[in-house]
Coordinates of N, CA and C in Angstrom, one line a residue:
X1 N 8.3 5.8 -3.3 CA 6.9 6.0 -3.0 C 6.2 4.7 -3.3
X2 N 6.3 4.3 -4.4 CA 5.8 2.8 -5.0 C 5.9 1.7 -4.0
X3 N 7.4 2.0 -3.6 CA 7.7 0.5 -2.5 C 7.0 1.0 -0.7
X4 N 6.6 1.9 -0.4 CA 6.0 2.4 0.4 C 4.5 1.9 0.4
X5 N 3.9 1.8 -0.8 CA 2.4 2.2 -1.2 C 2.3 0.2 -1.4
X6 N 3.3 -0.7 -2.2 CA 3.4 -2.0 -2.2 C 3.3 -2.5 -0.7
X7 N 4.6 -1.5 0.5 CA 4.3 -2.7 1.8 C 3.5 -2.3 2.7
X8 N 2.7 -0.9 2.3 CA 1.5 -0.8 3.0 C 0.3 -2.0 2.4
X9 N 0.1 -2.3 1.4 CA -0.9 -2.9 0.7 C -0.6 -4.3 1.3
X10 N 1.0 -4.8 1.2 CA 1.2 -6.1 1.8 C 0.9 -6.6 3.0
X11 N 1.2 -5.5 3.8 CA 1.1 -5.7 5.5 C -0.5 -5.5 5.6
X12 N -1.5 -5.2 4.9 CA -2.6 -4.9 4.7 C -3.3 -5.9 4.6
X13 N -2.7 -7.0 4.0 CA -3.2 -8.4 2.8 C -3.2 -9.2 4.0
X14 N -1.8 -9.3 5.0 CA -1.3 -10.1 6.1 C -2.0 -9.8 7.1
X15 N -2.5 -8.8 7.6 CA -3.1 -8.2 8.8 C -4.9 -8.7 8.1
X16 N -5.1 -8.5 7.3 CA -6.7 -9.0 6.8 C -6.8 -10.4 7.1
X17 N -6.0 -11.0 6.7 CA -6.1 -12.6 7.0 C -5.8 -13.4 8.3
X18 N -5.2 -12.1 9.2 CA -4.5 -12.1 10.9 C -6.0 -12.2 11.3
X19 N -6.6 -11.2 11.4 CA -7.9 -10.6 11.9 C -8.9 -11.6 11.2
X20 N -9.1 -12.2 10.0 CA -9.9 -12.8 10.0 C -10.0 -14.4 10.5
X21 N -8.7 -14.6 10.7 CA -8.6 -15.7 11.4 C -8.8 -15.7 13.1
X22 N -8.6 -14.8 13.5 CA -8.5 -14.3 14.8 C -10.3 -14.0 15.0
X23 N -11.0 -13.5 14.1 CA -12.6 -13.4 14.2 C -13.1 -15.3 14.3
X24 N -12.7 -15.6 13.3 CA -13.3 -17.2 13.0 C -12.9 -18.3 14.3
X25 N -11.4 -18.1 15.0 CA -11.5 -18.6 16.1 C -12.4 -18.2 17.2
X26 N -12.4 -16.9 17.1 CA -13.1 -16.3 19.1 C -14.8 -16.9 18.6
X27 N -15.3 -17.3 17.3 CA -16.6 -17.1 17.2 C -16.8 -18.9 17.3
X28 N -15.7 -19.8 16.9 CA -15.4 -21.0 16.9 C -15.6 -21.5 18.4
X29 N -14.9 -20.8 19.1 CA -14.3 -21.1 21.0 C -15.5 -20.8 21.5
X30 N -16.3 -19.6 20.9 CA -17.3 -19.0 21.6 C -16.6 -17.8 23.1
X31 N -15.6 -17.2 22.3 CA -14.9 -16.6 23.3 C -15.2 -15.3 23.5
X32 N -15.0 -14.6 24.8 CA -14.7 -13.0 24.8 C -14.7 -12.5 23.9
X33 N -13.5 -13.0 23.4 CA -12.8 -12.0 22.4 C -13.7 -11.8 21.1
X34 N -14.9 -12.3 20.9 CA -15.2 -12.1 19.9 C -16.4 -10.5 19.8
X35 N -16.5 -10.2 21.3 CA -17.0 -8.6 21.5 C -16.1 -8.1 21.5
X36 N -14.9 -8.0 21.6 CA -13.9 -7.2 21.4 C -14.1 -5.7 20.9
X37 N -14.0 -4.6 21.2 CA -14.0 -3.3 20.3 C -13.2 -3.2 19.1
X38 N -12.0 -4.0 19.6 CA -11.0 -3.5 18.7 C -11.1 -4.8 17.6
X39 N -11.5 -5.9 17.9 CA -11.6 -6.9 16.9 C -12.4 -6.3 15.9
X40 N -13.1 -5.6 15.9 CA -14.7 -5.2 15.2 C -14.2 -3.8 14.2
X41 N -12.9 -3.1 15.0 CA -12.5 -1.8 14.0 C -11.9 -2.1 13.7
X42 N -10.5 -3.0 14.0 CA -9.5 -2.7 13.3 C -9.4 -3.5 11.7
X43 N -10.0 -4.7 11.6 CA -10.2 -5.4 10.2 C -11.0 -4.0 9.3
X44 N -11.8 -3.1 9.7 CA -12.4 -2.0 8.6 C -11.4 -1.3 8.4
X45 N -10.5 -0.6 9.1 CA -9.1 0.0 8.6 C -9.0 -0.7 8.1
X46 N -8.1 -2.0 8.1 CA -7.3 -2.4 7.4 C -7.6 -2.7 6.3
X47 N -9.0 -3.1 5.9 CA -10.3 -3.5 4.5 C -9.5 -2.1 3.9
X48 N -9.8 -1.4 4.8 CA -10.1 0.1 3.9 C -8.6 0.5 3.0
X49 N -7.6 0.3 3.9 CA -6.2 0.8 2.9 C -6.4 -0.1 2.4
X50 N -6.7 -1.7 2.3 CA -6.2 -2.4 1.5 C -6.7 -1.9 0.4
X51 N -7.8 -1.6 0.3 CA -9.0 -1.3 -1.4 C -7.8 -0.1 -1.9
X52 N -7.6 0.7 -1.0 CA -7.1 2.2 -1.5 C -5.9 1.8 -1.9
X53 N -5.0 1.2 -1.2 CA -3.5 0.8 -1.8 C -3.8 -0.1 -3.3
X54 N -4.7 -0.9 -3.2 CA -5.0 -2.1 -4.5 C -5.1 -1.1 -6.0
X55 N -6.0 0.2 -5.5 CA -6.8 0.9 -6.6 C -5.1 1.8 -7.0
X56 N -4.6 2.3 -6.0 CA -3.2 3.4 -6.2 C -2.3 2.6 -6.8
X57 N -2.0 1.3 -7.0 CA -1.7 0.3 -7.5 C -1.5 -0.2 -8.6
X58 N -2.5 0.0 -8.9 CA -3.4 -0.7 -10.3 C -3.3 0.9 -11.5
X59 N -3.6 2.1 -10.6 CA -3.2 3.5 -11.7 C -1.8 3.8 -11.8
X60 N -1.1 3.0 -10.7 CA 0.5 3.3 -11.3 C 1.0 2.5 -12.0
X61 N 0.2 1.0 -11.9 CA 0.7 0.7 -13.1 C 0.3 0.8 -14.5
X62 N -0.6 1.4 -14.7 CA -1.2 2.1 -15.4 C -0.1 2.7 -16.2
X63 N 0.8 4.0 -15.8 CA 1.4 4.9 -15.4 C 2.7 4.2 -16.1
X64 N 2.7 3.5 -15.3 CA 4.6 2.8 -16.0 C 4.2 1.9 -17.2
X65 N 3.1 1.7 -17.6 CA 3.2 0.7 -18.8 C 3.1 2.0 -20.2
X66 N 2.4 3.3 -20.2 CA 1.8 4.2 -21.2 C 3.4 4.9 -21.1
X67 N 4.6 4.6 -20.0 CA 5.8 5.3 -20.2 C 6.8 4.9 -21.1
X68 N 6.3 3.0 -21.0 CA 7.1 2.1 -21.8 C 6.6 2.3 -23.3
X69 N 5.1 2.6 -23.2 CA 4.5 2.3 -24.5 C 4.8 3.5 -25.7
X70 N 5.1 4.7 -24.6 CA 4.5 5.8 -25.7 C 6.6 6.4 -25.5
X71 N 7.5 6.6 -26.4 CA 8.8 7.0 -26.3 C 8.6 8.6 -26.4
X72 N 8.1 9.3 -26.1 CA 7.4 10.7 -26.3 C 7.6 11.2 -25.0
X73 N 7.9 12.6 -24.7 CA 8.4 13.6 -23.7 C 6.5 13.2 -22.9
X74 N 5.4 13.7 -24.6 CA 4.1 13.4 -23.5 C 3.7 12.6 -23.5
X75 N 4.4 11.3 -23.4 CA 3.8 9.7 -22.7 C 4.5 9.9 -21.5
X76 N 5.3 10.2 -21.2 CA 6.3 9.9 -20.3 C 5.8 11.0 -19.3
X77 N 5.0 12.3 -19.6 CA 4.8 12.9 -18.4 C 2.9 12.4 -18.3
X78 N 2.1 11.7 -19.2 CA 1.6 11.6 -18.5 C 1.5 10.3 -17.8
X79 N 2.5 9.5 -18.1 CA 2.6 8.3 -17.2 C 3.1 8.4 -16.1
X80 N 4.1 9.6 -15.6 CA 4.4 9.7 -13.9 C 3.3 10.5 -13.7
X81 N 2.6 10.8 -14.3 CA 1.1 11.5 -13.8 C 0.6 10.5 -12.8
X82 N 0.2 9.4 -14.1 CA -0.8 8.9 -13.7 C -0.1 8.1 -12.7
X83 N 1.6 7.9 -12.6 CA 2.0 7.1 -11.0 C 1.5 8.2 -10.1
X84 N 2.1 9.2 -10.2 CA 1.9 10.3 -8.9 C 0.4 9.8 -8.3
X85 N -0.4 9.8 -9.3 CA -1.6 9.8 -8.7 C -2.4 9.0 -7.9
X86 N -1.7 7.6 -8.7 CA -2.2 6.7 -8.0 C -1.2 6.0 -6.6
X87 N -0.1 6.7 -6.3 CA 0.4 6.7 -5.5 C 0.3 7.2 -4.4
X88 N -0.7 8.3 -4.9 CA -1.2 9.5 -4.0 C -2.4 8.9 -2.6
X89 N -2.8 7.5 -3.7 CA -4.2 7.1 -2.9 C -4.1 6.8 -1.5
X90 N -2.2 6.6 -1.3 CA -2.6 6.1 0.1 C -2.4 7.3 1.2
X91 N -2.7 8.4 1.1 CA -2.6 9.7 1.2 C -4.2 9.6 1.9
X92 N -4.6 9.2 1.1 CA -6.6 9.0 1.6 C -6.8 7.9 3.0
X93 N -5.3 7.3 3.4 CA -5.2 7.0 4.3 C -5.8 7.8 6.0
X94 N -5.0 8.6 5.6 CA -4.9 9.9 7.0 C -6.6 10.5 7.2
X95 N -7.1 11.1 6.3 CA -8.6 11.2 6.3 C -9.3 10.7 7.0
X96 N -9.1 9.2 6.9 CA -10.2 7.5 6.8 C -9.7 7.5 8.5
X97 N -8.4 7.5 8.6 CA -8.2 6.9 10.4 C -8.6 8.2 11.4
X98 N -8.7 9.6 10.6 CA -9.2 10.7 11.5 C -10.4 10.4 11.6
X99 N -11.3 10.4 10.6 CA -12.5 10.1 11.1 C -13.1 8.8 11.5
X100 N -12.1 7.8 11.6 CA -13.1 6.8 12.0 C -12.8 6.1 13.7
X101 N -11.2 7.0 14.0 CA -10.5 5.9 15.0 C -10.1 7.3 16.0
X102 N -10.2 6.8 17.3 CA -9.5 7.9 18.1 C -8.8 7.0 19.1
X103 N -7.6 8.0 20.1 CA -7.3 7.4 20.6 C -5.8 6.7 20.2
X104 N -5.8 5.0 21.3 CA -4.5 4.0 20.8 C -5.0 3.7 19.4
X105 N -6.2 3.3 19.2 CA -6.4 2.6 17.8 C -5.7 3.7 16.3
X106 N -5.8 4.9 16.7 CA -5.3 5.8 15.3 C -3.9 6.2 15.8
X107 N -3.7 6.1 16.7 CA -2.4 6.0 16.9 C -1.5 4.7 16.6
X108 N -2.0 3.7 16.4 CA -1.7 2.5 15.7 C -1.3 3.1 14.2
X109 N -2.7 3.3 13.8 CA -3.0 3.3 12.2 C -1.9 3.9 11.9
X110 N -1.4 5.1 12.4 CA -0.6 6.0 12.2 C 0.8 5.6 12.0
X111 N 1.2 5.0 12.9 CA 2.5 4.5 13.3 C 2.5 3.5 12.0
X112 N 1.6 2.5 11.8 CA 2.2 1.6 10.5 C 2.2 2.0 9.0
X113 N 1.0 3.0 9.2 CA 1.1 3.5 7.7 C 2.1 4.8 7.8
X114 N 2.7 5.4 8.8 CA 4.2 6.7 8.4 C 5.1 6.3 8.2
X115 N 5.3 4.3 9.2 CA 6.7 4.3 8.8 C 6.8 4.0 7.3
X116 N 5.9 3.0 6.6 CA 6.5 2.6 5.3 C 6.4 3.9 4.4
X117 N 5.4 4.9 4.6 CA 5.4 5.6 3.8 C 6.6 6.8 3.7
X118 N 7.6 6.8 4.9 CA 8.9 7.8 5.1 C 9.6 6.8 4.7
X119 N 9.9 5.6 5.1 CA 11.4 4.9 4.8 C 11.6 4.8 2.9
X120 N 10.5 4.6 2.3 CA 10.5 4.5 1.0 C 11.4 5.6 0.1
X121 N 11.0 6.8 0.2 CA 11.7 7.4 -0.4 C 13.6 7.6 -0.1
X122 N 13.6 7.2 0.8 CA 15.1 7.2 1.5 C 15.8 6.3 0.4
X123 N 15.0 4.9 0.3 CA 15.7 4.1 -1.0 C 15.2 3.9 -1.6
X124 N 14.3 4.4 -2.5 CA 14.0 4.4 -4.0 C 15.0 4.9 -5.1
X125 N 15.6 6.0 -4.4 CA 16.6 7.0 -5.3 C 17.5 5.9 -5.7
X126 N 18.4 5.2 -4.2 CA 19.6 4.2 -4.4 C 19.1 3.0 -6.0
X127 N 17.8 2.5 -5.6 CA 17.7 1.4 -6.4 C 17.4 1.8 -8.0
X128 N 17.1 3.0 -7.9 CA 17.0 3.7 -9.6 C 18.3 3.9 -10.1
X129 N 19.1 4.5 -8.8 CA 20.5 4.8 -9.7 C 21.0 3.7 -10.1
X130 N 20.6 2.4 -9.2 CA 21.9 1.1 -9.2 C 21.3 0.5 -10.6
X131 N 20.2 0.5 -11.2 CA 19.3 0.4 -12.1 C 20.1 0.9 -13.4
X132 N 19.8 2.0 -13.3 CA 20.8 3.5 -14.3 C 22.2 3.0 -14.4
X133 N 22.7 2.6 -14.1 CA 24.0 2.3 -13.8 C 24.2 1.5 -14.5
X134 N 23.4 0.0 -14.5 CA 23.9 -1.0 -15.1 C 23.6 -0.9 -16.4
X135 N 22.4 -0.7 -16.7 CA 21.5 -0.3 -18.1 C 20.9 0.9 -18.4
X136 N 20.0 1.0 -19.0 CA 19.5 2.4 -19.5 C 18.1 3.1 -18.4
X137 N 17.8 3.6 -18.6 CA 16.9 4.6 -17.8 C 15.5 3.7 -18.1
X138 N 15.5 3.3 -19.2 CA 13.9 3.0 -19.4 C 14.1 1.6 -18.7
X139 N 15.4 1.1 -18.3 CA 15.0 -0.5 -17.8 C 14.8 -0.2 -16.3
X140 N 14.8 0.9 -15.4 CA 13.9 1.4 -14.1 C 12.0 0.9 -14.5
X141 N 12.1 1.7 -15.7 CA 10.2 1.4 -15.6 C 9.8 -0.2 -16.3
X142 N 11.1 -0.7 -16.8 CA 10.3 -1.9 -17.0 C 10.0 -3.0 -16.2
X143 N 11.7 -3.0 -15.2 CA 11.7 -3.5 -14.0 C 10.5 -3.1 -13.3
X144 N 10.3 -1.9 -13.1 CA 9.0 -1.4 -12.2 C 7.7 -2.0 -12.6
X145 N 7.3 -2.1 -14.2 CA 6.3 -2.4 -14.6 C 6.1 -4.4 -14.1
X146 N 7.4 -4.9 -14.0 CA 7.5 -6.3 -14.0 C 7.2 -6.7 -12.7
X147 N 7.6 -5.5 -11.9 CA 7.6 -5.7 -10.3 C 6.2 -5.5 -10.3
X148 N 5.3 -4.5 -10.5 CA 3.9 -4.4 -10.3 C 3.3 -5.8 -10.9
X149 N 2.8 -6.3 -11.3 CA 2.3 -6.7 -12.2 C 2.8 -8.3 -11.7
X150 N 4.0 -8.6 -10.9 CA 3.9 -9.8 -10.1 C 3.1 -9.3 -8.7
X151 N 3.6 -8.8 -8.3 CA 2.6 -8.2 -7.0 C 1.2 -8.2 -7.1
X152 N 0.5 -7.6 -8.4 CA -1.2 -8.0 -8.5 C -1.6 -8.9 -8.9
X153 N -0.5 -10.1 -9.1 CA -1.2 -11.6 -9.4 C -1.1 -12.1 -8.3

């Protein structure tokens, strides 16, 4: 789920800086394209997961650092709480493109935010076990915590 909710936020980061370079030329050239319909919605989607993936982000890692911190049955449940939850955010995805997009445009939205968010759990399991395997169970959340935490710099 985490690596789902990271390459939604990535491709989010890439596609914001696509679109905004793509606005600053057509307004540069003085082109068409800068009435575009779709120039005009699709950088607000993409604004929009990006905020929601950043914030789902930011409470999982939340989440993995209070799992490291606290060696307790209740640190440990409520730090996949707090992952669950903020992993949940990109869930608030589906909402946001019903009501704002119809049509090819949500059918876009759709297609890039299902795939990352299905392929993820397919191999999360693999990279925890290969994790578990080598060392102990808590070096999954530290690695996890190391991996977040380069990603939000």
């Amino acid at each position: 789920m985490y690596m789902a909710m990271k390459h939604l936020h990535l491709t989010a980061i890439a596609l914001s800086l696509l679109f905004l370079i793509l606005q600053v030329v057509s307004h540069l050239l003085d082109s068409k394209m800068k009435d575009a319909k779709w120039l005009k919605i699709l950088p607000h989607i993409i604004n929009t997961v990006l905020i929601l993936t950043a914030i789902g982000l930011c409470i999982s890692l939340l989440g993995t650092a209070i799992i490291l911190a606290f060696e307790t049955s209740a640190g440990f449940l409520i730090g996949r709480t707090l992952q669950g939850v903020g992993l949940s955010a990109s869930i608030l995805a589906t909402p946001l493109l019903m009501d704002n997009y119809q049509g090819k445009h949500l059918t876009w939205g759709f297609l890039c935010f299902e795939f990352f968010y299905s392929v993820t759990p397919i191999i999360a399991p693999y990279v925890g076990a290969t994790i578990a395997s080598i060392s102990s169970w808590q070096n999954i959340f530290l690695i996890l915590l190391v991996y977040q935490i380069i990603l939000l710099l």
